[in-house]
Coordinates of C-alpha atoms in Angstrom, one line a residue:
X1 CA 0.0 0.0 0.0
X2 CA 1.9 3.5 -1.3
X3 CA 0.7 6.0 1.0
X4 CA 3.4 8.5 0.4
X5 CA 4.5 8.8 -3.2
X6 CA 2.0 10.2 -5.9
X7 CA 2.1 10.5 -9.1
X8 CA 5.6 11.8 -8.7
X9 CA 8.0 10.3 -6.6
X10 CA 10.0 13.4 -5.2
X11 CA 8.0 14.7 -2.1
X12 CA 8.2 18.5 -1.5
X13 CA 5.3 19.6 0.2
X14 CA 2.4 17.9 1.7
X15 CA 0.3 17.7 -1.4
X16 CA 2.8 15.5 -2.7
X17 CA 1.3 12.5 -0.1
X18 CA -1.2 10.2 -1.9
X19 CA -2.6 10.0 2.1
X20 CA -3.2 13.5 2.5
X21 CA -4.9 14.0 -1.3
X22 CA -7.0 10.9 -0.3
X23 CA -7.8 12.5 3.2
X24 CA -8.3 16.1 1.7
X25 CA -10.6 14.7 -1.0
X26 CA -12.9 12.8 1.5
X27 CA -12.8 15.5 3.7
X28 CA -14.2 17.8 0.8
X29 CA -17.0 15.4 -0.3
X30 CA -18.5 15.3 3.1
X31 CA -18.5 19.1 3.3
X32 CA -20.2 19.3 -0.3
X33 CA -22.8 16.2 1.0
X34 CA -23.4 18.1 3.7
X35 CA -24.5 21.6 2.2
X36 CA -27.0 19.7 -0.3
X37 CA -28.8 18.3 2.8
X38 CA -31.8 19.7 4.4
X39 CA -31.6 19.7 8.0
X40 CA -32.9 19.9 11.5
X41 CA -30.4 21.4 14.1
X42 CA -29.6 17.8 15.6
X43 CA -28.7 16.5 12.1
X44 CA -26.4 20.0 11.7
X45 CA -24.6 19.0 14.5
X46 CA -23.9 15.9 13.5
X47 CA -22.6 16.8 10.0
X48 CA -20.5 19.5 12.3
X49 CA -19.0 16.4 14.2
X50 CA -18.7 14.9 10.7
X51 CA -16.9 17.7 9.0
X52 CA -14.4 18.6 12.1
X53 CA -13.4 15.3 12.5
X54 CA -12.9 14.7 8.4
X55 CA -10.7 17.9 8.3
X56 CA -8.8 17.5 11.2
X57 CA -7.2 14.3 9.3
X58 CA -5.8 15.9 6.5
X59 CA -4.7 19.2 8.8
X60 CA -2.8 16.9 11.5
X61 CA -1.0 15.1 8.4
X62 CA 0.4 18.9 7.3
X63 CA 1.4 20.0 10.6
X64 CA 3.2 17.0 11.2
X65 CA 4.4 17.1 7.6
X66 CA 6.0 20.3 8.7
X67 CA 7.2 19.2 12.0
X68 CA 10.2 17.3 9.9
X69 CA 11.2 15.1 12.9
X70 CA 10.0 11.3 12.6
X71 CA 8.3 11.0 16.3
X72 CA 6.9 14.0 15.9
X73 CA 5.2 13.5 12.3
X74 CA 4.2 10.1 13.2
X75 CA 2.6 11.5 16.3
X76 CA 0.6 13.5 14.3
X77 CA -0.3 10.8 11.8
X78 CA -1.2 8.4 14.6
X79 CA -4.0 11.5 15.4
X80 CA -5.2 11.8 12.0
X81 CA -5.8 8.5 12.0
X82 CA -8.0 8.7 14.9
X83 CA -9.7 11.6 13.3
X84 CA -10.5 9.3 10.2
X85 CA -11.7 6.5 12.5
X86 CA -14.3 8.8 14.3
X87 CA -15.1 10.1 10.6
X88 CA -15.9 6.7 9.8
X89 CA -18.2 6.6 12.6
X90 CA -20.0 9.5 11.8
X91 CA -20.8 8.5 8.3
X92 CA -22.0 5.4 9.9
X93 CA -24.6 7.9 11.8
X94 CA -25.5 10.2 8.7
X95 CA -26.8 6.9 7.0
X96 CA -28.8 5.8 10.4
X97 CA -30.2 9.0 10.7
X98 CA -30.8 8.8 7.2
X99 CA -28.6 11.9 6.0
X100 CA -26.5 10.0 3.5
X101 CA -27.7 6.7 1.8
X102 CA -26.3 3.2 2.2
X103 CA -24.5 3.5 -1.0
X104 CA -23.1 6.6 -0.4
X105 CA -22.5 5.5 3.0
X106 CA -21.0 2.5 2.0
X107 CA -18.7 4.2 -0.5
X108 CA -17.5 6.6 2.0
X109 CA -16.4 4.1 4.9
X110 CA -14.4 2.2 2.1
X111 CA -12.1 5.5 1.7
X112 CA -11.8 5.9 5.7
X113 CA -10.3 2.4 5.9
X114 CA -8.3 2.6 3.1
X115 CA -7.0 5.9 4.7
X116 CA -6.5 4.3 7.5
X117 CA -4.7 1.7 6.3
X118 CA -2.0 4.2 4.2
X119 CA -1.7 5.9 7.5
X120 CA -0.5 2.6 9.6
X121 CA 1.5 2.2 6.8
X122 CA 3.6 5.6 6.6
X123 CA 3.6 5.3 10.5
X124 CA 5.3 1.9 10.6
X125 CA 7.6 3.3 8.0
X126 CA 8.3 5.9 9.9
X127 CA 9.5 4.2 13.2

């Protein structure tokens, strides 16, 4: 699983990691859902919980992109993968709550674990 090269293989700057793209895009596509949903304050918050925690993956990878000291990046990769995992949970409750469909739903998930998998991957390169 690559989770740090993309489509070229000399990394300069965060948007160079397939990881962050993939967290960045997902992160993006749940803010989009979210503004094409009609909605009850509860369900807003929810989509709030949603969108912080989907964000918060991609910004953790940058600032510990730009931390340049192994512990320290892996440290904040180990958090972003947190903030994917509780992403994943929240998707899990926009479909329950009937905010996102199954398929959608479904769909979504599939790119948190893959995520989450590139991320155990750069960490254990890391160490």
């Amino acid at each position: 699983m690559e989770s740090v090269k993309s489509k070229s293989t000399k990394i300069t700057t965060y948007q160079d990691l397939l990881v962050w793209q993939k967290a960045h895009r997902l992160a993006v596509e749940l803010y989009k859902l979210s503004k094409i949903k009609k909605k009850g304050f509860a369900d807003w918050e929810i989509w709030r919980q949603a969108i912080d925690a989907a964000f918060s993956a991609p910004a953790n990878i940058v600032e510990g992109f730009y931390s340049h000291r192994g512990k320290s990046f892996a440290s904040h990769l180990e958090i972003s993968r947190g903030s994917i995992g509780e992403t994943d949970y929240w998707i899990f409750v926009l479909c329950e709550i009937d905010q996102i469909d199954k398929k959608k739903s479904e769909q979504l998930r599939g790119e948190c674990q893959e995520i989450i998998g590139m991320l155990t991957s750069l960490i254990s390169k890391i160490r």
